[in-house]
CSV table of C-alpha atoms and ligand atoms in Angstrom, one decimal:
chain,number,residue,atom,x,y,z
A,1,UNK,CA,28.4,-7.1,-1.3
A,2,UNK,CA,25.3,-5.3,-2.8
A,3,UNK,CA,24.3,-2.1,-0.9
A,4,UNK,CA,20.8,-0.9,-1.4
A,5,UNK,CA,20.3,2.7,-1.1
A,6,UNK,CA,16.9,3.2,0.9
A,7,UNK,CA,15.2,6.7,1.3
A,8,UNK,CA,13.3,6.8,4.7
A,9,UNK,CA,10.4,9.3,4.9
A,10,UNK,CA,8.9,8.8,8.3
A,11,UNK,CA,6.5,11.9,7.6
A,12,UNK,CA,4.0,12.7,10.3
A,13,UNK,CA,2.7,11.2,13.6
A,14,UNK,CA,3.4,7.5,14.4
A,15,UNK,CA,5.5,7.4,11.1
A,16,UNK,CA,8.3,8.8,13.2
A,17,UNK,CA,8.0,5.8,15.3
A,18,UNK,CA,7.2,2.9,12.9
A,19,UNK,CA,9.8,3.9,10.3
A,20,UNK,CA,12.9,3.9,12.7
A,21,UNK,CA,11.6,0.5,14.0
A,22,UNK,CA,11.4,-0.8,10.3
A,23,UNK,CA,15.0,0.5,9.7
A,24,UNK,CA,16.1,-1.3,12.6
A,25,UNK,CA,14.5,-4.7,11.5
A,26,UNK,CA,15.8,-4.3,7.8
A,27,UNK,CA,19.5,-3.7,9.4
A,28,UNK,CA,19.0,-6.8,11.4
A,29,UNK,CA,18.6,-8.7,8.1
A,30,UNK,CA,21.6,-7.3,6.5
A,31,UNK,CA,25.2,-7.8,6.6
A,32,UNK,CA,27.4,-10.9,7.1
A,33,UNK,CA,26.1,-13.9,5.3
A,34,UNK,CA,23.2,-12.2,3.9
A,35,UNK,CA,25.1,-10.8,1.0
A,36,UNK,CA,23.7,-7.4,0.9
A,37,UNK,CA,23.6,-4.2,3.1
A,38,UNK,CA,21.7,-1.1,3.3
A,39,UNK,CA,22.6,2.6,3.3
A,40,UNK,CA,19.7,4.5,4.8
A,41,UNK,CA,19.0,8.2,4.2
A,42,UNK,CA,16.4,10.0,6.0
A,43,UNK,CA,14.3,12.8,4.9
A,44,UNK,CA,12.4,15.0,7.3
A,45,UNK,CA,9.5,15.9,5.0
A,46,UNK,CA,5.8,16.2,6.1
A,47,UNK,CA,3.8,18.6,8.4
A,48,UNK,CA,6.8,19.9,10.3
A,49,UNK,CA,8.7,20.8,7.0
A,50,UNK,CA,5.4,22.4,5.7
A,51,UNK,CA,5.4,24.7,9.0
A,52,UNK,CA,8.9,25.6,8.5
A,53,UNK,CA,9.0,25.8,4.6
A,54,UNK,CA,5.5,26.1,3.3
A,55,UNK,CA,5.6,22.9,1.4
A,56,UNK,CA,5.5,19.2,2.4
A,57,UNK,CA,8.7,18.4,0.6
A,58,UNK,CA,11.5,20.6,-1.1
A,59,UNK,CA,11.1,21.5,-4.8
A,60,UNK,CA,14.0,19.3,-5.8
A,61,UNK,CA,12.6,16.5,-3.5
A,62,UNK,CA,12.0,13.8,-6.2
A,63,UNK,CA,15.6,14.5,-7.4
A,64,UNK,CA,17.0,13.9,-4.0
A,65,UNK,CA,15.4,10.3,-3.8
A,66,UNK,CA,15.4,9.3,-7.5
A,67,UNK,CA,18.5,7.4,-7.4
A,68,UNK,CA,17.4,5.4,-4.5
A,69,UNK,CA,16.7,1.5,-4.7
A,70,UNK,CA,13.6,1.9,-2.8
A,71,UNK,CA,11.6,4.3,-0.4
A,72,UNK,CA,10.3,3.5,2.9
A,73,UNK,CA,7.4,5.7,3.8
A,74,UNK,CA,5.6,6.3,7.1
A,75,UNK,CA,2.4,8.5,6.8
A,76,UNK,CA,1.5,12.0,5.8
A,77,UNK,CA,-1.3,13.6,7.8
A,78,UNK,CA,-1.3,16.6,10.3
A,79,UNK,CA,-4.5,17.8,12.4
A,80,UNK,CA,-3.6,21.4,11.7
A,81,UNK,CA,-2.9,21.0,7.9
A,82,UNK,CA,-5.7,20.2,5.5
A,83,UNK,CA,-5.7,16.7,4.3
A,84,UNK,CA,-5.6,17.7,0.5
A,85,UNK,CA,-2.2,19.4,1.2
A,86,UNK,CA,-0.6,16.7,3.1
A,87,UNK,CA,-1.7,14.0,0.6
A,88,UNK,CA,-1.0,15.8,-2.4
A,89,UNK,CA,2.1,17.5,-1.2
A,90,UNK,CA,4.1,14.4,-0.4
A,91,UNK,CA,2.8,11.1,-1.0
A,92,UNK,CA,0.9,11.6,-4.2
A,93,UNK,CA,3.6,13.9,-5.4
A,94,UNK,CA,6.2,10.9,-5.0
A,95,UNK,CA,3.5,8.4,-6.4
A,96,UNK,CA,2.8,10.5,-9.4
A,97,UNK,CA,6.2,11.8,-9.9
A,98,UNK,CA,7.8,8.4,-9.9
A,99,UNK,CA,4.8,6.9,-12.0
A,100,UNK,CA,4.2,4.3,-9.4
A,101,UNK,CA,1.1,3.2,-11.2
A,102,UNK,CA,0.5,-0.2,-9.3
A,103,UNK,CA,-0.5,-0.1,-5.8
A,104,UNK,CA,-0.3,-3.5,-4.3
A,105,UNK,CA,-2.1,-4.5,-1.0
A,106,UNK,CA,-1.8,-8.0,0.4
A,107,UNK,CA,-4.5,-9.0,2.9
A,108,UNK,CA,-4.2,-12.0,5.3
A,109,UNK,CA,-5.3,-12.8,8.7
A,110,UNK,CA,-1.9,-13.5,10.4
A,111,UNK,CA,-1.6,-16.1,13.2
A,112,UNK,CA,-3.0,-14.9,16.5
A,113,UNK,CA,-5.1,-11.9,15.3
A,114,UNK,CA,-8.6,-11.8,16.1
A,115,UNK,CA,-10.4,-10.8,12.9
A,116,UNK,CA,-14.1,-9.8,12.9
A,117,UNK,CA,-15.4,-12.5,10.6
A,118,UNK,CA,-16.2,-15.2,12.7
A,119,UNK,CA,-17.1,-17.8,10.1
A,120,UNK,CA,-13.8,-17.1,8.2
A,121,UNK,CA,-10.5,-19.0,9.1
A,122,UNK,CA,-7.1,-17.7,8.1
A,123,UNK,CA,-7.0,-20.0,5.0
A,124,UNK,CA,-10.3,-18.3,3.6
A,125,UNK,CA,-8.7,-14.8,3.4
A,126,UNK,CA,-5.7,-14.5,1.4
A,127,UNK,CA,-6.0,-11.7,-1.1
A,128,UNK,CA,-3.9,-9.1,-3.0
A,129,UNK,CA,-5.7,-5.9,-4.1
A,130,UNK,CA,-4.1,-4.1,-7.2
A,131,UNK,CA,-5.3,-0.5,-7.1
A,132,UNK,CA,-4.6,1.7,-10.2
A,133,UNK,CA,-2.4,4.3,-8.6
A,134,UNK,CA,-2.0,6.9,-11.3
A,135,UNK,CA,-5.4,8.1,-12.8
A,136,UNK,CA,-9.3,7.7,-12.0
A,137,UNK,CA,-10.7,10.2,-9.7
A,138,UNK,CA,-7.2,11.0,-8.4
A,139,UNK,CA,-5.8,12.3,-11.4
A,140,UNK,CA,-6.2,15.8,-10.2
A,141,UNK,CA,-8.6,16.9,-12.9
A,142,UNK,CA,-11.4,19.2,-12.1
A,143,UNK,CA,-11.8,22.5,-10.6
A,144,UNK,CA,-14.2,25.1,-9.0
A,145,UNK,CA,-16.0,28.0,-10.4
A,146,UNK,CA,-18.3,30.7,-8.8
A,147,UNK,CA,-16.5,30.1,-5.5
A,148,UNK,CA,-18.5,31.3,-2.6
A,149,UNK,CA,-21.6,32.1,-4.6
A,150,UNK,CA,-24.7,30.2,-4.6
A,151,UNK,CA,-24.1,28.8,-8.2
A,152,UNK,CA,-20.5,27.4,-7.1
A,153,UNK,CA,-19.5,24.3,-9.1
A,154,UNK,CA,-16.8,21.7,-8.2
A,155,UNK,CA,-15.8,18.9,-10.3
A,156,UNK,CA,-13.5,16.1,-10.1
A,157,UNK,CA,-13.1,14.2,-13.5
A,158,UNK,CA,-12.2,10.5,-13.5
A,159,UNK,CA,-9.4,10.2,-16.1
A,160,UNK,CA,-9.2,6.6,-17.6
A,161,UNK,CA,-6.7,6.1,-20.4
A,162,UNK,CA,-6.4,3.1,-22.7
A,163,UNK,CA,-2.6,3.0,-22.0
A,164,UNK,CA,-3.2,3.3,-18.2
A,165,UNK,CA,-5.8,0.5,-17.8
A,166,UNK,CA,-4.0,-1.7,-20.2
A,167,UNK,CA,-0.9,-1.6,-18.1
A,168,UNK,CA,-2.6,-2.1,-14.7
A,169,UNK,CA,-4.8,-5.0,-16.2
A,170,UNK,CA,-1.7,-6.7,-17.4
A,171,UNK,CA,0.1,-6.1,-14.0
A,172,UNK,CA,-2.8,-7.6,-12.3
A,173,UNK,CA,-3.2,-10.6,-14.5
A,174,UNK,CA,0.5,-11.3,-14.3
A,175,UNK,CA,0.3,-11.0,-10.4
A,176,UNK,CA,-2.7,-13.5,-10.2
A,177,UNK,CA,-0.7,-15.7,-12.5
A,178,UNK,CA,2.1,-15.9,-10.0
A,179,UNK,CA,-0.1,-17.0,-7.2
A,180,UNK,CA,-1.2,-20.7,-6.7
A,181,UNK,CA,-4.9,-20.0,-7.5
A,182,UNK,CA,-4.4,-18.0,-10.7
A,183,UNK,CA,-7.6,-16.3,-9.9
A,184,UNK,CA,-8.5,-12.6,-10.7
A,185,UNK,CA,-11.5,-10.6,-10.0
A,186,UNK,CA,-11.8,-7.3,-11.9
A,187,UNK,CA,-13.9,-4.9,-10.0
A,188,UNK,CA,-16.0,-2.7,-12.0
A,189,UNK,CA,-19.0,-0.2,-12.0
A,190,UNK,CA,-20.1,-0.2,-15.6
A,191,UNK,CA,-23.7,-0.5,-15.0
A,192,UNK,CA,-23.8,2.9,-13.7
A,193,UNK,CA,-20.3,4.7,-15.0
A,194,UNK,CA,-21.3,4.2,-18.7
A,195,UNK,CA,-18.0,5.3,-20.3
A,196,UNK,CA,-14.7,4.9,-18.2
A,197,UNK,CA,-15.7,1.7,-16.9
A,198,UNK,CA,-17.0,0.1,-19.8
A,199,UNK,CA,-13.8,0.6,-21.5
A,200,UNK,CA,-12.3,-0.8,-18.3
A,201,UNK,CA,-14.3,-4.0,-18.8
A,202,UNK,CA,-13.5,-4.2,-22.6
A,203,UNK,CA,-9.6,-3.8,-21.8
A,204,UNK,CA,-9.9,-6.4,-19.1
A,205,UNK,CA,-11.5,-9.1,-21.6
A,206,UNK,CA,-8.9,-8.1,-24.4
A,207,UNK,CA,-5.8,-8.5,-21.8
A,208,UNK,CA,-7.3,-11.8,-20.5
A,209,UNK,CA,-6.6,-13.4,-23.8
A,210,UNK,CA,-2.8,-13.0,-23.0
A,211,UNK,CA,-3.3,-15.1,-19.9
A,212,UNK,CA,-5.3,-18.1,-20.7
A,213,UNK,CA,-4.2,-19.9,-17.6
A,214,UNK,CA,-5.8,-17.3,-15.3
A,215,UNK,CA,-9.3,-17.7,-14.4
A,216,UNK,CA,-11.1,-14.4,-13.9
A,217,UNK,CA,-14.5,-12.8,-13.1
A,218,UNK,CA,-16.1,-9.5,-12.9
A,219,UNK,CA,-17.7,-7.9,-10.0
A,220,UNK,CA,-19.6,-4.7,-9.3
A,221,UNK,CA,-17.7,-2.7,-6.7
A,222,UNK,CA,-20.8,-2.7,-4.3
A,223,UNK,CA,-21.5,-6.3,-4.5
A,224,UNK,CA,-17.8,-6.8,-4.2
A,225,UNK,CA,-18.0,-5.4,-0.5
A,226,UNK,CA,-20.8,-8.0,0.2
A,227,UNK,CA,-18.6,-10.8,-1.1
A,228,UNK,CA,-15.4,-9.9,0.8
A,229,UNK,CA,-17.7,-10.4,3.9
A,230,UNK,CA,-19.9,-13.4,2.7
A,231,UNK,CA,-17.7,-15.4,0.6
A,232,UNK,CA,-14.0,-14.3,1.2
A,233,UNK,CA,-12.5,-17.6,0.0
A,234,UNK,CA,-14.0,-16.8,-3.5
A,235,UNK,CA,-11.5,-14.1,-4.0
A,236,UNK,CA,-7.7,-14.2,-4.6
A,237,UNK,CA,-6.2,-11.2,-6.6
A,238,UNK,CA,-8.5,-8.2,-7.3
A,239,UNK,CA,-8.0,-5.4,-9.6
A,240,UNK,CA,-9.9,-2.0,-9.1
A,241,UNK,CA,-9.7,1.7,-10.0
A,242,UNK,CA,-8.0,4.2,-7.7
A,243,UNK,CA,-11.3,5.1,-5.8
A,244,UNK,CA,-12.8,1.6,-5.7
A,245,UNK,CA,-9.6,0.1,-4.5
A,246,UNK,CA,-8.9,2.8,-1.9
A,247,UNK,CA,-12.2,1.9,-0.2
A,248,UNK,CA,-11.9,-1.9,-0.9
A,249,UNK,CA,-8.7,-2.1,0.7
A,250,UNK,CA,-9.6,-0.3,4.0
A,251,UNK,CA,-12.4,-2.9,4.4
A,252,UNK,CA,-10.0,-5.7,3.5
A,253,UNK,CA,-7.5,-4.3,6.2
A,254,UNK,CA,-10.5,-4.1,8.9
A,255,UNK,CA,-11.5,-7.7,8.0
A,256,UNK,CA,-8.1,-9.0,8.6
A,257,UNK,CA,-8.0,-7.5,12.1
A,258,UNK,CA,-6.3,-4.1,12.2
A,259,UNK,CA,-5.2,-1.1,10.3
A,260,UNK,CA,-2.0,-1.3,12.1
A,261,UNK,CA,-0.9,-4.7,10.4
A,262,UNK,CA,-1.6,-3.9,6.6
A,263,UNK,CA,1.2,-3.1,4.3
A,264,UNK,CA,1.3,-1.6,0.7
A,265,UNK,CA,3.6,-0.9,-2.2
A,266,UNK,CA,3.4,1.9,-4.8
A,267,UNK,CA,5.3,0.0,-7.6
A,268,UNK,CA,6.9,1.1,-10.7
A,269,UNK,CA,6.6,-2.3,-12.4
A,270,UNK,CA,9.0,-1.0,-15.4
A,271,UNK,CA,11.6,-0.1,-12.6
A,272,UNK,CA,12.3,3.4,-14.2
A,273,UNK,CA,12.1,4.9,-10.6
A,274,UNK,CA,12.2,3.9,-7.1
A,275,UNK,CA,9.1,2.0,-5.7
A,276,UNK,CA,7.7,3.0,-2.3
A,277,UNK,CA,6.5,0.7,0.5
A,278,UNK,CA,4.4,1.9,3.4
A,279,UNK,CA,1.9,0.8,6.2
A,280,UNK,CA,-1.5,1.6,5.1
A,281,UNK,CA,-2.5,3.4,8.5
A,282,UNK,CA,-2.3,7.3,8.7
A,283,UNK,CA,-0.4,9.4,11.2
A,284,UNK,CA,-2.6,8.4,14.2
A,285,UNK,CA,-2.0,11.5,16.2
A,286,UNK,CA,-4.1,10.3,19.1
A,287,UNK,CA,-1.2,7.8,20.2
A,288,UNK,CA,1.8,9.6,18.6
A,289,UNK,CA,4.7,9.9,20.9
A,290,UNK,CA,3.7,7.4,23.4
A,291,UNK,CA,5.4,4.3,22.0
A,292,UNK,CA,2.0,2.6,21.4
A,293,UNK,CA,2.1,2.2,17.5
A,294,UNK,CA,1.9,-1.0,16.1
A,295,UNK,CA,4.8,-1.4,13.7
A,296,UNK,CA,3.8,-4.8,12.1
A,297,UNK,CA,2.4,-2.7,9.0
A,298,UNK,CA,5.7,-1.3,8.5
A,299,UNK,CA,7.6,-4.8,9.0
A,300,UNK,CA,5.3,-6.2,6.5
A,301,UNK,CA,6.0,-3.1,4.2
A,302,UNK,CA,9.8,-4.2,4.6
A,303,UNK,CA,8.8,-7.7,3.4
A,304,UNK,CA,7.4,-6.2,0.1
A,305,UNK,CA,10.5,-4.0,-0.3
A,306,UNK,CA,12.9,-7.0,0.1
A,307,UNK,CA,10.9,-9.0,-2.3
A,308,UNK,CA,11.0,-5.9,-4.8
A,309,UNK,CA,14.7,-5.8,-4.4
A,310,UNK,CA,14.8,-9.7,-5.2
A,311,UNK,CA,15.9,-10.6,-1.6
A,312,UNK,CA,13.3,-13.5,-1.4
A,313,UNK,CA,15.0,-15.4,1.2
A,314,UNK,CA,15.4,-12.3,3.6
A,315,UNK,CA,11.8,-11.4,2.8
A,316,UNK,CA,10.6,-14.9,3.8
A,317,UNK,CA,12.7,-14.8,7.0
A,318,UNK,CA,11.0,-11.6,7.9
A,319,UNK,CA,7.6,-12.6,7.4
A,320,UNK,CA,8.1,-15.7,9.5
A,321,UNK,CA,9.2,-13.5,12.3
A,322,UNK,CA,6.3,-11.5,12.0
A,323,UNK,CA,4.0,-14.3,12.1
A,324,UNK,CA,5.7,-15.7,15.1
A,325,UNK,CA,5.2,-12.5,17.1
A,326,UNK,CA,1.7,-11.9,15.9
A,327,UNK,CA,0.9,-15.4,17.3
A,328,UNK,CA,2.0,-14.3,20.8
A,329,UNK,CA,-0.9,-12.2,22.5
A,330,UNK,CA,1.8,-10.8,24.9
A,331,UNK,CA,3.4,-9.0,21.9
A,332,UNK,CA,0.1,-7.4,20.6
A,333,UNK,CA,-0.1,-3.6,20.7
A,334,UNK,CA,-3.0,-1.6,21.9
A,335,UNK,CA,-4.8,-1.9,18.5
A,336,UNK,CA,-5.1,-5.6,18.7
A,337,UNK,CA,-6.1,-5.4,22.3
A,338,UNK,CA,-2.8,-5.9,23.8
A,339,UNK,CA,-0.3,-3.8,26.0
A,340,UNK,CA,2.9,-4.0,24.1
A,341,UNK,CA,4.9,-1.2,23.1
A,342,UNK,CA,6.5,-0.5,19.6
A,343,UNK,CA,10.0,-1.2,21.1
A,344,UNK,CA,8.9,-4.5,22.6
A,345,UNK,CA,7.6,-5.8,19.3
A,346,UNK,CA,10.5,-4.5,17.3
A,347,UNK,CA,12.9,-6.2,19.9
A,348,UNK,CA,11.0,-9.4,19.5
A,349,UNK,CA,11.1,-9.6,15.8
A,350,UNK,CA,14.8,-8.8,15.8
A,351,UNK,CA,15.4,-11.5,18.3
A,352,UNK,CA,13.8,-13.9,16.3
A,353,UNK,CA,15.7,-12.9,13.2
A,354,UNK,CA,18.9,-13.3,15.1
A,355,UNK,CA,18.2,-16.6,16.5
A,356,UNK,CA,17.8,-18.2,12.9
B,1,ATP,P1,-4.5,10.2,8.7
B,1,ATP,O1,-5.2,11.5,9.0
B,1,ATP,O2,-3.1,10.5,8.6
B,1,ATP,O3,-5.1,9.4,7.6
B,1,ATP,P2,-5.8,9.1,11.1
B,1,ATP,O4,-5.3,9.2,12.5
B,1,ATP,O5,-7.1,9.8,10.6
B,1,ATP,O6,-4.6,9.2,10.0
B,1,ATP,P3,-5.2,6.2,10.9
B,1,ATP,O7,-4.0,6.7,11.4
B,1,ATP,O8,-5.2,5.5,9.8
B,1,ATP,O9,-6.0,7.7,10.8
B,1,ATP,O10,-5.9,5.3,12.0
B,1,ATP,C1,-7.2,5.6,12.8
B,1,ATP,C2,-7.1,5.1,14.2
B,1,ATP,O11,-6.6,3.8,14.1
B,1,ATP,C3,-5.8,5.8,14.8
B,1,ATP,O12,-6.3,7.0,15.4
B,1,ATP,C4,-5.2,4.9,15.8
B,1,ATP,O13,-6.0,5.0,17.0
B,1,ATP,C5,-5.5,3.5,15.4
B,1,ATP,N1,-4.3,3.1,14.5
B,1,ATP,C6,-3.8,3.4,13.2
B,1,ATP,N2,-2.8,2.8,13.0
B,1,ATP,C7,-2.2,2.2,14.1
B,1,ATP,C8,-1.1,1.5,14.4
B,1,ATP,N3,-0.1,1.4,13.8
B,1,ATP,N4,-0.9,1.2,15.8
B,1,ATP,C9,-1.9,1.3,16.7
B,1,ATP,N5,-3.0,2.0,16.3
B,1,ATP,C10,-3.3,2.4,15.1
């Protein structure tokens, strides 16, 4: 039997509640007839680690998880630590250290979820946003000079490389090709950003020639927000830069009903390093420790993790169980207007997996 080594990094806030729930659900799928098992190792990195050691993770942290098959990540964020430290010190360190250059965010309106777009049925919103995850404004290039003086200057330089853009375009075209509609929207801003985004457009056109069966179009990022609201069914797979996709994917999550549901994968398509799967929500300190966190975003992230491992059947079983529980309003947590607790939702998913 194949044993997958999974690194669990709950991080901060409700990450400490939803990641153990995800682990329980994954364990319920393993063993026996499944043909695979899991070996979980938990790492207590994040805000508490920072308070004790002065860093968000140990210096040799990447080495400790390099040999894993995948990473299940909760969230990094702490009201008492600046956001740029929690973000750059853990999540981005892993994404960049393991060159997880494709961030993949599926968005759908799951059964039973009251989404804000009244004219939009579940079938009209089925997107995957591909976010370039290694460069752009998040490359870390820039600096500050004359600090504290009136002439202070600060820059964040957006880095786009030909190799970086080519690999994310190829990934996005391939993903679009694998989906039934074979439709890709390349999000751009080449009217105003006259250098990097013009190269982005040129490379999109060049890579499109390798995928003659994929229909594709270009959309300015500002117009794309309106299109997501007004014509959601005209979109399927989208590819955008790090910053543009960061914003679009939060809009997508809100349009699908709740931040608490949406998953994401930080993927190294070449599989040189472990890929990392996580709910898109943050640490939500306002509800932490009360058992109120919606674990569905983590469960859906577990579906993506299973698909990445090649366990398609287990992934489909888990997705079906998730859709059955979202369809039942008694199993909705507070973010969805319900009263269910994290433990009740988790137990309900596990019960459905066991009954199958
Ligand atoms: P961070 O600073 O780590 O990004 P945050 O608390 O500012 O975290 P989020 O956690 O992304 O931001 O979410 C904002 C709010 O949405 C939370 O304060 C919480 O009330 C709600 N929320 C987010 N995720 C969930 C969830 N899984 N279950 C229930 N409510 C959630």
